[in-house]
JSON list of C-alpha atoms in Angstrom, two decimals:
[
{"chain": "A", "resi": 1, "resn": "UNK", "atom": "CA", "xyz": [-13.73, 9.75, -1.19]},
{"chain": "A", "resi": 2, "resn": "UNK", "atom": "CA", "xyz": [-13.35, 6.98, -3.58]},
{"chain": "A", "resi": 3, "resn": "UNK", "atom": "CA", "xyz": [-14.06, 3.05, -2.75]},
{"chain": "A", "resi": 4, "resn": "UNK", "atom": "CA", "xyz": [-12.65, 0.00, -3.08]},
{"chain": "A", "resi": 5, "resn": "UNK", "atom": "CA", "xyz": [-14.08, -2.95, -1.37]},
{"chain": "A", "resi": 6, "resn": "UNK", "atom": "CA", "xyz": [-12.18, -5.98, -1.42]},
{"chain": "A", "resi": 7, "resn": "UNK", "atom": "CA", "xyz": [-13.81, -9.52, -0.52]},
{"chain": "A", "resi": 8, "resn": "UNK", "atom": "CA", "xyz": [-13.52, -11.82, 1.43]},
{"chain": "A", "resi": 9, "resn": "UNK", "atom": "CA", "xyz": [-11.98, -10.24, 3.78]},
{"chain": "A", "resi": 10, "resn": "UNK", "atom": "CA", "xyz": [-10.44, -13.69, 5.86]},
{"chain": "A", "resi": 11, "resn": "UNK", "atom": "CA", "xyz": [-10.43, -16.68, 4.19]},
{"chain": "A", "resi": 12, "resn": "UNK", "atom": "CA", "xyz": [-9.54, -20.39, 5.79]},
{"chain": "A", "resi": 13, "resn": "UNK", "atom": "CA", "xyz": [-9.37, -23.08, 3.53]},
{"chain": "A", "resi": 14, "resn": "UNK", "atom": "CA", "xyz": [-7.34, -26.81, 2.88]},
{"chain": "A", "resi": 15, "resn": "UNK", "atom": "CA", "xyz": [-3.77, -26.81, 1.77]},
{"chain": "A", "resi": 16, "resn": "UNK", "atom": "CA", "xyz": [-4.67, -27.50, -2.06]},
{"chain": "A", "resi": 17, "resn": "UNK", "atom": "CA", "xyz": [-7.74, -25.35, -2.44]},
{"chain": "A", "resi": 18, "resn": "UNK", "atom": "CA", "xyz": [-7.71, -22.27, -4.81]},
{"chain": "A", "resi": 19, "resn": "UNK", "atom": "CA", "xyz": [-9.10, -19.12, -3.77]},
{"chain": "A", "resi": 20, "resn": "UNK", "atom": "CA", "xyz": [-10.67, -15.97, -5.10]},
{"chain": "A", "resi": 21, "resn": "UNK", "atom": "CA", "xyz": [-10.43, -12.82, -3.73]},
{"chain": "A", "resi": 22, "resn": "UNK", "atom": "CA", "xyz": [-12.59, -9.98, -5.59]},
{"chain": "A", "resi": 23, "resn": "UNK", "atom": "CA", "xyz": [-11.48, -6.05, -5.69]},
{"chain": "A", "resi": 24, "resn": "UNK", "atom": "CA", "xyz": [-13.97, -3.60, -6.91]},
{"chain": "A", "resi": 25, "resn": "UNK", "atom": "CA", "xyz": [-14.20, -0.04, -7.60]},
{"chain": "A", "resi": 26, "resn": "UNK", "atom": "CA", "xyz": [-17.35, 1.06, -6.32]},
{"chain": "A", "resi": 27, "resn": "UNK", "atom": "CA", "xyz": [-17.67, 5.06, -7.49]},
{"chain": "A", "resi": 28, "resn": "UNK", "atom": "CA", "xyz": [-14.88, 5.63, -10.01]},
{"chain": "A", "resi": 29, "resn": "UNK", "atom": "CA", "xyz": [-13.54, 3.36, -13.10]},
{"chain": "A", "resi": 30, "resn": "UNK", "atom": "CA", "xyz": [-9.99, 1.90, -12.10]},
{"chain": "A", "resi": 31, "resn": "UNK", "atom": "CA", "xyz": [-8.33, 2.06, -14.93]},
{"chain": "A", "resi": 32, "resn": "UNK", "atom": "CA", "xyz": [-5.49, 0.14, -12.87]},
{"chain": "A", "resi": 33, "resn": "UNK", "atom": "CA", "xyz": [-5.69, -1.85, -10.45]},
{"chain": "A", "resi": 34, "resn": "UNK", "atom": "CA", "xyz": [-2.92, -3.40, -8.22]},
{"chain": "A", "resi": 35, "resn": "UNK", "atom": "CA", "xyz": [-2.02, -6.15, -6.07]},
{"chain": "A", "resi": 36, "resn": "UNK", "atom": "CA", "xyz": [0.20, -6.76, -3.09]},
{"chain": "A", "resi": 37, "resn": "UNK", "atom": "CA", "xyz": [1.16, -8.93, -0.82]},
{"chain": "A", "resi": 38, "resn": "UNK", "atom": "CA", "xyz": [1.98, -8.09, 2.94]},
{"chain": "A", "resi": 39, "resn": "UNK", "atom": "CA", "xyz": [3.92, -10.34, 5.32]},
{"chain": "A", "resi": 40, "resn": "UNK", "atom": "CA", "xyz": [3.32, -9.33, 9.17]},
{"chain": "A", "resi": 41, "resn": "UNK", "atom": "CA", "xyz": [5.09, -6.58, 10.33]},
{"chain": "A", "resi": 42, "resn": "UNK", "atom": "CA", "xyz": [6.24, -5.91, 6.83]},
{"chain": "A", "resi": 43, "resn": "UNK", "atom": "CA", "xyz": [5.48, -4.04, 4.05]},
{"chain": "A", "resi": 44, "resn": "UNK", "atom": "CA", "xyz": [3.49, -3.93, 1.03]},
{"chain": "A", "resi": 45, "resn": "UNK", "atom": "CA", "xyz": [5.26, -6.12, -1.89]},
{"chain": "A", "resi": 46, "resn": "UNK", "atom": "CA", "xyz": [3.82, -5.53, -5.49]},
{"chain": "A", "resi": 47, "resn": "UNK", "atom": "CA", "xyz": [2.22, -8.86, -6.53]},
{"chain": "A", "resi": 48, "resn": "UNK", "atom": "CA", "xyz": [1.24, -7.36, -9.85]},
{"chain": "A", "resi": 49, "resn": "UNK", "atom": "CA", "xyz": [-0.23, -4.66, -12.07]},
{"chain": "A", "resi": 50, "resn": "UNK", "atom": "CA", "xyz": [-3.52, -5.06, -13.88]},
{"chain": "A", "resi": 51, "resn": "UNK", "atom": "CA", "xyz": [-5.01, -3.01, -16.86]},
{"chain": "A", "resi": 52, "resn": "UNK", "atom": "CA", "xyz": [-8.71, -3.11, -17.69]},
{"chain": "A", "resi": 53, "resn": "UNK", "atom": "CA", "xyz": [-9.16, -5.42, -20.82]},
{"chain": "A", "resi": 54, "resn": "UNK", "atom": "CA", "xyz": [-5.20, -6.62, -20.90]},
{"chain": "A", "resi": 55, "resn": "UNK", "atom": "CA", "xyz": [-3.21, -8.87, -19.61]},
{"chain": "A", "resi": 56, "resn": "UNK", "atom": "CA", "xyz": [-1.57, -8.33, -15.96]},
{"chain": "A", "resi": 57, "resn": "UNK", "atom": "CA", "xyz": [2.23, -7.54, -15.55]},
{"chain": "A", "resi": 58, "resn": "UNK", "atom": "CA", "xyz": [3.43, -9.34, -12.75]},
{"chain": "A", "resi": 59, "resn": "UNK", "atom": "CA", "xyz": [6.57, -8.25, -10.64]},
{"chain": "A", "resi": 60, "resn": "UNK", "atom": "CA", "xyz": [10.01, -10.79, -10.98]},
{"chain": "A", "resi": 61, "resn": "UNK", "atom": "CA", "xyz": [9.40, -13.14, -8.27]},
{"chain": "A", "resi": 62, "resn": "UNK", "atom": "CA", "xyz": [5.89, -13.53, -8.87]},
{"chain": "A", "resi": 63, "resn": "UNK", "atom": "CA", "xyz": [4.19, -16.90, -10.80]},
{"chain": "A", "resi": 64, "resn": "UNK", "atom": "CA", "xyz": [1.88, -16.27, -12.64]},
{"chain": "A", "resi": 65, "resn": "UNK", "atom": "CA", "xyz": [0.41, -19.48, -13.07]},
{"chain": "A", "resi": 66, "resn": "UNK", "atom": "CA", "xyz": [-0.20, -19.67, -9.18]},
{"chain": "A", "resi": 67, "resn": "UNK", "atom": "CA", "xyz": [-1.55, -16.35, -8.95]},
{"chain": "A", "resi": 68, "resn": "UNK", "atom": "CA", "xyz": [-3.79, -15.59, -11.49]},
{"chain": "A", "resi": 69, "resn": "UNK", "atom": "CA", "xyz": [-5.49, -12.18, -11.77]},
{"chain": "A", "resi": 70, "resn": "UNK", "atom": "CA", "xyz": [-8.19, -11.06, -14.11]},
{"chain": "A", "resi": 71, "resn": "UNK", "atom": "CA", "xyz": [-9.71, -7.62, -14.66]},
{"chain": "A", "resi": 72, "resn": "UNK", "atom": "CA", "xyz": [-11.99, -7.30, -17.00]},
{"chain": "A", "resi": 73, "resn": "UNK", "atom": "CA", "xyz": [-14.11, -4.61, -16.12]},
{"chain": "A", "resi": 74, "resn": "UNK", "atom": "CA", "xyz": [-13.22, -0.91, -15.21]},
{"chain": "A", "resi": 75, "resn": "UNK", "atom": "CA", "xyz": [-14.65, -1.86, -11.70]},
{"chain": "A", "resi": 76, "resn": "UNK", "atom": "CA", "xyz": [-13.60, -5.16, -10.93]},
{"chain": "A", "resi": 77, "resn": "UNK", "atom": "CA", "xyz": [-10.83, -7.48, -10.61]},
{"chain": "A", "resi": 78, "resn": "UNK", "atom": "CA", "xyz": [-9.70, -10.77, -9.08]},
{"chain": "A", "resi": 79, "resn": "UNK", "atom": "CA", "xyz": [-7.01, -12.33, -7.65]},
{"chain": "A", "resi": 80, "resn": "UNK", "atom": "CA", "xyz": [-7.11, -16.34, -7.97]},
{"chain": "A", "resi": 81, "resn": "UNK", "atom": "CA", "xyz": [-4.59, -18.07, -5.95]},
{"chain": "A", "resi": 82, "resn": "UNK", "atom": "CA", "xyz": [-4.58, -21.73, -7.35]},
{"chain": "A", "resi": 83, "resn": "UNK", "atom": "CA", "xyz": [-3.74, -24.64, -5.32]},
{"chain": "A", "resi": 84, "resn": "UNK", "atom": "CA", "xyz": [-3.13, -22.60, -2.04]},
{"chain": "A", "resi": 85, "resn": "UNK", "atom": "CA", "xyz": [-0.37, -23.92, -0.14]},
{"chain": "A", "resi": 86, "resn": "UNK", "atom": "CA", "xyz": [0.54, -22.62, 3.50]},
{"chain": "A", "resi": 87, "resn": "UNK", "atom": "CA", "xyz": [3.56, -20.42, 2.40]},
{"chain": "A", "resi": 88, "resn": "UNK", "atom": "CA", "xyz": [0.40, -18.30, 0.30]},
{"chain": "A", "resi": 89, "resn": "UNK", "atom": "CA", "xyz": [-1.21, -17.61, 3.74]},
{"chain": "A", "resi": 90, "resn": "UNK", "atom": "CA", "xyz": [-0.39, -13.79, 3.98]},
{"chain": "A", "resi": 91, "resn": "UNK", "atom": "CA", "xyz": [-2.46, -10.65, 4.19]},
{"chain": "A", "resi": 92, "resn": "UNK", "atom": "CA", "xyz": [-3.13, -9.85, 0.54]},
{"chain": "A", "resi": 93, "resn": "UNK", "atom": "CA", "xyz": [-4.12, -6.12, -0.30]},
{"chain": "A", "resi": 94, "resn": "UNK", "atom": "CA", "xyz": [-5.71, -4.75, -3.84]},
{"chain": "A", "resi": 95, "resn": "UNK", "atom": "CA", "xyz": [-5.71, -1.39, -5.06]},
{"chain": "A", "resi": 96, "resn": "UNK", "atom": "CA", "xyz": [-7.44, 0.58, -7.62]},
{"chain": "A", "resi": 97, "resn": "UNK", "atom": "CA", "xyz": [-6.62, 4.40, -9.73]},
{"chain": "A", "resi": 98, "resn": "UNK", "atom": "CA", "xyz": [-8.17, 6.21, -12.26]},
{"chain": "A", "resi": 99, "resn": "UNK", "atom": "CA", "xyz": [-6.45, 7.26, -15.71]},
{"chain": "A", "resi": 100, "resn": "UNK", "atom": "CA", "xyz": [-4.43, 9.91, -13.35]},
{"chain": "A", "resi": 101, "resn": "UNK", "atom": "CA", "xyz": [-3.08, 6.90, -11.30]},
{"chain": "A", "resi": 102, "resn": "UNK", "atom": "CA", "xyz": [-2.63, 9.05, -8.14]},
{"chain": "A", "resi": 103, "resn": "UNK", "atom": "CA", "xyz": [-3.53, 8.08, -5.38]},
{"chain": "A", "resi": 104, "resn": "UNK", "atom": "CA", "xyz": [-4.26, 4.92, -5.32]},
{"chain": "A", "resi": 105, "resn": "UNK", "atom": "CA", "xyz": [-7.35, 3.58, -3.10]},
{"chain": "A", "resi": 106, "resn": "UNK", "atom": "CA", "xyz": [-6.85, 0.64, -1.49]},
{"chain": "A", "resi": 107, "resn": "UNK", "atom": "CA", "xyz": [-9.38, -2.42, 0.07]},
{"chain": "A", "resi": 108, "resn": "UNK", "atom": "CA", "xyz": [-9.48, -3.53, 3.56]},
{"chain": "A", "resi": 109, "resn": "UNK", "atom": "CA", "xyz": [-7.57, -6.54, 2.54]},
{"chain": "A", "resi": 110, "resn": "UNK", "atom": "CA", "xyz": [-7.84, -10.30, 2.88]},
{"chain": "A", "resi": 111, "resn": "UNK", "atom": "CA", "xyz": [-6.42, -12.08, 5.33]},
{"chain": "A", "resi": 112, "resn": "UNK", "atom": "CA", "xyz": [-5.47, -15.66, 3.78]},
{"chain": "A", "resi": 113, "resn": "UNK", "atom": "CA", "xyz": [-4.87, -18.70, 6.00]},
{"chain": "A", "resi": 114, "resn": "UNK", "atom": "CA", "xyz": [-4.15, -22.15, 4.35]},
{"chain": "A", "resi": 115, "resn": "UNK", "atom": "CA", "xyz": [-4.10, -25.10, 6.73]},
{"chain": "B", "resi": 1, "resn": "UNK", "atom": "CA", "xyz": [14.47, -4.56, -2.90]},
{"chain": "B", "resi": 2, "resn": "UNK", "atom": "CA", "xyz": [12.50, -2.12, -0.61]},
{"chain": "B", "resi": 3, "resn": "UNK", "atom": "CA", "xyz": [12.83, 1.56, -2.51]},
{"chain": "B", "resi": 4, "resn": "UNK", "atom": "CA", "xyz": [11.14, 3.43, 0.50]},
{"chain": "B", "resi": 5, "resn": "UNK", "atom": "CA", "xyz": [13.21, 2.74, 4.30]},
{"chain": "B", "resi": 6, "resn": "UNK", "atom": "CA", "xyz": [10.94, 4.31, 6.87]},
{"chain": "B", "resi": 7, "resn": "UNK", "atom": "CA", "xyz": [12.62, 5.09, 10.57]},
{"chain": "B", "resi": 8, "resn": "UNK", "atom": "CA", "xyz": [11.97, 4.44, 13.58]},
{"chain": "B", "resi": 9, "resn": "UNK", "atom": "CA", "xyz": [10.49, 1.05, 12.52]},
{"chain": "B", "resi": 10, "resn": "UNK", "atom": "CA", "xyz": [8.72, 1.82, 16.16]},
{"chain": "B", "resi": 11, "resn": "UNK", "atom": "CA", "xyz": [7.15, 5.04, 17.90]},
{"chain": "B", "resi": 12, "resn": "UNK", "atom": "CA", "xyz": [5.50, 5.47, 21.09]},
{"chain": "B", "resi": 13, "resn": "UNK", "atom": "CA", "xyz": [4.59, 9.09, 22.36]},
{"chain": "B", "resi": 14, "resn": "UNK", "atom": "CA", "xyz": [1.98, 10.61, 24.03]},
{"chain": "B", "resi": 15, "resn": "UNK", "atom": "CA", "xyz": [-0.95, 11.89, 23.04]},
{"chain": "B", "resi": 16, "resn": "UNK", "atom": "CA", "xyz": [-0.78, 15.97, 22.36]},
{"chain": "B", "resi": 17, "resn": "UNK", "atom": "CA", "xyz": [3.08, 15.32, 21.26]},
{"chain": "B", "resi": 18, "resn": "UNK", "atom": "CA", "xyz": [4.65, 16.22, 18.04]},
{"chain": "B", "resi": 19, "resn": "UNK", "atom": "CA", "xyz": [5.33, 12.51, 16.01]},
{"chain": "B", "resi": 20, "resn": "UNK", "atom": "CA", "xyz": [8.18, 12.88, 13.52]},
{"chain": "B", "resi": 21, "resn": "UNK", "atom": "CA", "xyz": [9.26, 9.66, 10.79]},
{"chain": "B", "resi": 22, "resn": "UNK", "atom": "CA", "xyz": [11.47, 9.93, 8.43]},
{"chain": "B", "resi": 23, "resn": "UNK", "atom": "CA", "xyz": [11.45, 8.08, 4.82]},
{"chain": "B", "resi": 24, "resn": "UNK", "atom": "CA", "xyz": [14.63, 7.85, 3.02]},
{"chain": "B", "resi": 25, "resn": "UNK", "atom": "CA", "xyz": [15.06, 6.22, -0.96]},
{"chain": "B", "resi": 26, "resn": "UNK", "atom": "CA", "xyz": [17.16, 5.22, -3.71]},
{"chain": "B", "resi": 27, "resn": "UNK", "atom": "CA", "xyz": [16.42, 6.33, -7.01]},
{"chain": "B", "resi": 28, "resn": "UNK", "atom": "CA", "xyz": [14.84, 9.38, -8.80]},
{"chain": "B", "resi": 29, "resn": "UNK", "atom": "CA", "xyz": [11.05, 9.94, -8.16]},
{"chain": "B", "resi": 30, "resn": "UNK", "atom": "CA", "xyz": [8.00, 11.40, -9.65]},
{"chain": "B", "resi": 31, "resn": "UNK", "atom": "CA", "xyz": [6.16, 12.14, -6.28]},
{"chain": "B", "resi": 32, "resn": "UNK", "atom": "CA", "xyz": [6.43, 10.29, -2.50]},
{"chain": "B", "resi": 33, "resn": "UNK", "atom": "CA", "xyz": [2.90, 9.56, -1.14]},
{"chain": "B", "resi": 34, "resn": "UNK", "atom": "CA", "xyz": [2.85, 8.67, 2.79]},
{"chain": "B", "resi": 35, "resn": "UNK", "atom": "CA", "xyz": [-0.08, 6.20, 3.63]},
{"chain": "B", "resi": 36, "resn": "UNK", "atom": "CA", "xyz": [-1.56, 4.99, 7.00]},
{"chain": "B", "resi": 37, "resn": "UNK", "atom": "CA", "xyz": [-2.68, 1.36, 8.12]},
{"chain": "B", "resi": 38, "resn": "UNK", "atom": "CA", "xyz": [-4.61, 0.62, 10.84]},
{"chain": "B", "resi": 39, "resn": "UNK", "atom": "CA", "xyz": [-3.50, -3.05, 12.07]},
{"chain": "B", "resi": 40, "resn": "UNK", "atom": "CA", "xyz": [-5.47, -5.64, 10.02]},
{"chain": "B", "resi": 41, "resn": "UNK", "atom": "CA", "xyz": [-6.92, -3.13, 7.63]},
{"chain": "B", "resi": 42, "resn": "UNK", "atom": "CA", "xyz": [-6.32, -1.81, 4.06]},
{"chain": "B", "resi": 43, "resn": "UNK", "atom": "CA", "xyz": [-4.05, 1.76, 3.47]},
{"chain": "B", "resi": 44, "resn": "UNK", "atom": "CA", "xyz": [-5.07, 5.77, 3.71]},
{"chain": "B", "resi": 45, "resn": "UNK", "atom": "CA", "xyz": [-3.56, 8.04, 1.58]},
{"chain": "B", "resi": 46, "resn": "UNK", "atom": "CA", "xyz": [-2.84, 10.59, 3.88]},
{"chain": "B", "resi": 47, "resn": "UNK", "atom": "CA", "xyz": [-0.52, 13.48, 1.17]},
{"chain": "B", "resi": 48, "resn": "UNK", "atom": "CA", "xyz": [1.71, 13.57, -1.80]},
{"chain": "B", "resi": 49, "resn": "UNK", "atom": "CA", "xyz": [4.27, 15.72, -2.53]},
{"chain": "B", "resi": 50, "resn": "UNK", "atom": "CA", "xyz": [5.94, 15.82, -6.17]},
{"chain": "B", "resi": 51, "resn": "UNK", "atom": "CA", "xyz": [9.68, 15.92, -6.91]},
{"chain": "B", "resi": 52, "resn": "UNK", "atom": "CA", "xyz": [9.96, 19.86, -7.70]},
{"chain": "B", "resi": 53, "resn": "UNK", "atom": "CA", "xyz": [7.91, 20.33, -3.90]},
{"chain": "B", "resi": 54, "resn": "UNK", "atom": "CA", "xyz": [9.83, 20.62, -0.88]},
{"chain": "B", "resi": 55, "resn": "UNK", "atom": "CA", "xyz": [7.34, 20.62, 2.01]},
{"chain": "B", "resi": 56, "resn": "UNK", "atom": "CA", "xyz": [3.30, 20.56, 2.23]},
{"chain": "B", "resi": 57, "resn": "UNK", "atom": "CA", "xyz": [0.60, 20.28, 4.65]},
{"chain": "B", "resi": 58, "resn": "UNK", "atom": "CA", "xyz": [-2.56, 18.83, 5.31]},
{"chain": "B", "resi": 59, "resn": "UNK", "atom": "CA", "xyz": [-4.42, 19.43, 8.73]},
{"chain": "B", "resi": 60, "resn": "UNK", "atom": "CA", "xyz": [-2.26, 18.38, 11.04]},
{"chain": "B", "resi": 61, "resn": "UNK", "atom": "CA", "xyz": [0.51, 16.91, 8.93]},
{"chain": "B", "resi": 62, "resn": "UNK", "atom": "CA", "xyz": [3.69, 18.08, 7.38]},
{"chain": "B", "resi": 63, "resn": "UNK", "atom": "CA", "xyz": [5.82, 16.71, 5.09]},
{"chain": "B", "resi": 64, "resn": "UNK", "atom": "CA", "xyz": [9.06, 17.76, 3.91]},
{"chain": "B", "resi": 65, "resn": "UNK", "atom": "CA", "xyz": [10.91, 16.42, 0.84]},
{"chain": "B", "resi": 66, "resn": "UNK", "atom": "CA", "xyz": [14.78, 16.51, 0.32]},
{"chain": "B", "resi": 67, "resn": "UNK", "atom": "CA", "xyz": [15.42, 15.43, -2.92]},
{"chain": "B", "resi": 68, "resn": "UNK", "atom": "CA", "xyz": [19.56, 16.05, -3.06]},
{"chain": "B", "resi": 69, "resn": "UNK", "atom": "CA", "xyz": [19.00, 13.73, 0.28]},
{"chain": "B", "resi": 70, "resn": "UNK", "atom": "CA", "xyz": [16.63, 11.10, -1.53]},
{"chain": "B", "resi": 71, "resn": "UNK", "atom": "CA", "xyz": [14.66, 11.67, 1.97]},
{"chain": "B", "resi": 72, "resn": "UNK", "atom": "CA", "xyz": [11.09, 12.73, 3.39]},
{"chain": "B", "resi": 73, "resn": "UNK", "atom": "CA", "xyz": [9.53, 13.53, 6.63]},
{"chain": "B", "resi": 74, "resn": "UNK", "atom": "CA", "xyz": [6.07, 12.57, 7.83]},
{"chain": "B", "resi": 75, "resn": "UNK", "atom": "CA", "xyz": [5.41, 15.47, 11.24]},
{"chain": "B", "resi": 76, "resn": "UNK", "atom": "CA", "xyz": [1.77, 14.62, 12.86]},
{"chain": "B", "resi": 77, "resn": "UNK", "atom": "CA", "xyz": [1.35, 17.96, 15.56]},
{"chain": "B", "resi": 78, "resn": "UNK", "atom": "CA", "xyz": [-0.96, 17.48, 18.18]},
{"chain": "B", "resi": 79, "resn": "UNK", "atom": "CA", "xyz": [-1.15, 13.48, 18.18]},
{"chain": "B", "resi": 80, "resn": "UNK", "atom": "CA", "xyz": [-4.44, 11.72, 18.93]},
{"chain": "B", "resi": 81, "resn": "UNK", "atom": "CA", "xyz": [-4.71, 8.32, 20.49]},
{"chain": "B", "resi": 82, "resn": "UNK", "atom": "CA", "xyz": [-6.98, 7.72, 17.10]},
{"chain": "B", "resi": 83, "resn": "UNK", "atom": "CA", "xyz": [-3.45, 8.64, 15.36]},
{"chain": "B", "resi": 84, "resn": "UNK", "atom": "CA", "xyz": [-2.08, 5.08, 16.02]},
{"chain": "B", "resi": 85, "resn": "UNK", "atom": "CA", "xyz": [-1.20, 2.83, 13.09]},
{"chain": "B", "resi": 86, "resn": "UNK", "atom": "CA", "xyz": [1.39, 2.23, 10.79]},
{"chain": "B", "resi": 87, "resn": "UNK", "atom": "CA", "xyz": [2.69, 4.62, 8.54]},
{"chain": "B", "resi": 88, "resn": "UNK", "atom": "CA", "xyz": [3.80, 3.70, 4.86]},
{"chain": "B", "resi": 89, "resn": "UNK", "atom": "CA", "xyz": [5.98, 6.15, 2.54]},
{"chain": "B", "resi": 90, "resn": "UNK", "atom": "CA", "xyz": [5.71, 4.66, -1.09]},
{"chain": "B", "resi": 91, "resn": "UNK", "atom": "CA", "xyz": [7.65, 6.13, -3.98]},
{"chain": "B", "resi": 92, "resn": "UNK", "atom": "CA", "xyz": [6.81, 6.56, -7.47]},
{"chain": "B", "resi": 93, "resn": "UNK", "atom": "CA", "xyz": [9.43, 6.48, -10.25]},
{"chain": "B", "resi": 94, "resn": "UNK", "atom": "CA", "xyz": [10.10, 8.76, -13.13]},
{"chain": "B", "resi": 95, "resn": "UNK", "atom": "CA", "xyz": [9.63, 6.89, -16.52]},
{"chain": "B", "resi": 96, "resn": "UNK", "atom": "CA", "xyz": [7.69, 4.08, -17.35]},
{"chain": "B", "resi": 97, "resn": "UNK", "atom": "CA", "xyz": [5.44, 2.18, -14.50]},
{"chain": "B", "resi": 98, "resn": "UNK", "atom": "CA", "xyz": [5.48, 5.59, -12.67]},
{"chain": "B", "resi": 99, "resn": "UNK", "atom": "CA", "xyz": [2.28, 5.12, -11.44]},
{"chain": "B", "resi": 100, "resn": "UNK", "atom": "CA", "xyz": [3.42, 2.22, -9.75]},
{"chain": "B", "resi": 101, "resn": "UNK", "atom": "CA", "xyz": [4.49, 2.61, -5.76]},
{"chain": "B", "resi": 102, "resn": "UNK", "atom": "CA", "xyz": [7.40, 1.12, -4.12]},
{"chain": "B", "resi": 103, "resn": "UNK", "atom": "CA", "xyz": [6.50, 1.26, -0.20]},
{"chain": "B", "resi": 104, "resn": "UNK", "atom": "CA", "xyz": [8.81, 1.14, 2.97]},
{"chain": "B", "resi": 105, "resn": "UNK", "atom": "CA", "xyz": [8.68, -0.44, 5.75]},
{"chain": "B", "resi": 106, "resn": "UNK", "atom": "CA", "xyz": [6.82, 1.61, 7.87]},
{"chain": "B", "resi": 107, "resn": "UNK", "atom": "CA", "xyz": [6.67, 2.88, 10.83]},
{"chain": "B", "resi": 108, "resn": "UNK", "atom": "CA", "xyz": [4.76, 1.29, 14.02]},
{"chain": "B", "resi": 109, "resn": "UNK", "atom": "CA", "xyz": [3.09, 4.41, 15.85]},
{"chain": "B", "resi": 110, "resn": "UNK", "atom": "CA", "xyz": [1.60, 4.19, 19.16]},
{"chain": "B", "resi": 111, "resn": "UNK", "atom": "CA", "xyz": [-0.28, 7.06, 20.57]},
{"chain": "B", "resi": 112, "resn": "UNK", "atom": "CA", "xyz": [-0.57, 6.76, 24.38]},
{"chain": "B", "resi": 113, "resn": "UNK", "atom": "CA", "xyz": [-3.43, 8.81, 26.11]}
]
C-alpha cells in the first residue's frame, strides 16, 4: 500500500525554538497533502490543506504565520512551527492523496514537546 | 465543530466477540471513511462507503450507512487482541473541499484475550 513517512517522529526542544517536521510520499505523487493536529484523547483537527506548487489553505482558527507549511514537490511537504511555545506541544499528524483524493495515507506522526 | 461523533467513546470486550461503534453526522456527505490508530501512531484506512451505499464489507468488518439518519456503523466479527486501537469515522462533504475529512472522536477499543 502507499507510504507516507513523516519525520521526526518526537521532537523536544526550548520554548522559543521553531521546528520542522517533514511529510513525504514515498511511492505515489500527493497531489494533496494535509495536516492535523491531535490533542490526547481527541481527535484529528485539520491544521491545513496543501497543494503541490500553491499556496496552503489553512482552516479558521489556524495562524498562518506560526505554522508555516510548504509543499513544493509532489512528494514532500513541511510543516514549520515558528517560535514553539508550550501550548504547540501536541501530536501533529500529516497526510498525503493522489489526484483521486481518497483515501488519504497518513504518517506515524510527530509527537511535539516544547519545554 | 466535530462533523463525525463516534459512540461509545470507550469499548472493552473480549477477544472472539462481535465489536459494534456507531458514527453519527451533521451535514450531507460524499463518502464516510472509518480509520484505525494504534496509540502513539499515525491512521489506517480501514473502508469507505459512498453516500448512494448502504452497507459494505471488508474481511472481518462491516459497515452500514444510514443516510436519512446522518449515521454509520463500524461491526469488527471475531475480535483479535491485535484489534485494539482507536477507531476514527471521518466524513467527506459534497461540494467544494470534498476531499477534505472531518473526523470524530473516536472510539477507544480494548480487546481483552
Amino acid at each position: 500500500g502507499a507510504v507516507v513517512s513523516q519525520h521526526p517522529s518526537r521532537v523536544i526542544c526550548k520554548s522559543g525554538t521553531s521546528v520542522k517536521i517533514e511529510c513525504r510520499s514515498l511511492d505515489f505523487q500527493a497531489t494533496t497533502m494535509f495536516w492535523y493536529r491531535q490533542f490526547p484523547k481527541q481527535s484529528l483537527m485539520l491544521m491545513a490543506t496543501s497543494n503541490e506548487g500553491s499556496k496552503a489553505t489553512y482552516e479558521q482558527g489556524v495562524e498562518k504565520d506560526k505554522f508555516l507549511i510548504n509543499h513544493a514537490s509532489l512528494t514532500l511537504s513541511t510543516l514549520t512551527v515558528t517560535s514553539a511555545h508550550p501550548e504547540d506541544s501536541s501530536f501533529y499528524i500529516c497526510s498525503a492523496s493522489n489526484a483521486g483524493g481518497v483515501p488519504q495515507h497518513f504518517g506515524d506522526g510527530t509527537r511535539l514537546s516544547i519545554l | 465543530s466535530q462533523q463525525g461523533e463516534e459512540d461509545p467513546q470507550a469499548l472493552s470486550i473480549q477477544e472472539g466477540e462481535n465489536a459494534t461503534m456507531n458514527c453519527s453526522y451533521k451535514t450531507s456527505i460524499n463518502n464516510l471513511q472509518w480509520y484505525r490508530q494504534n496509540s502513539g501512531r499515525g491512521l489506517v484506512h480501514l473502508i469507505l462507503i459512498r453516500s448512494n451505499e448502504r452497507e459494505k464489507h471488508s474481511g472481518r468488518l462491516r459497515v452500514t450507512l444510514d443516510t436519512s439518519k446522518k449515521s454509520s456503523s463500524l461491526l469488527i466479527t471475531a475480535s483479535r487482541a491485535a484489534d485494539t486501537a482507536s477507531y476514527f469515522c471521518a466524513t467527506a462533504s459534497t461540494g467544494a473541499g470534498s476531499y477534505q475529512l472531518t473526523f470524530g472522536k473516536g472510539t477507544k477499543l480494548s480487546v481483552i484475550p
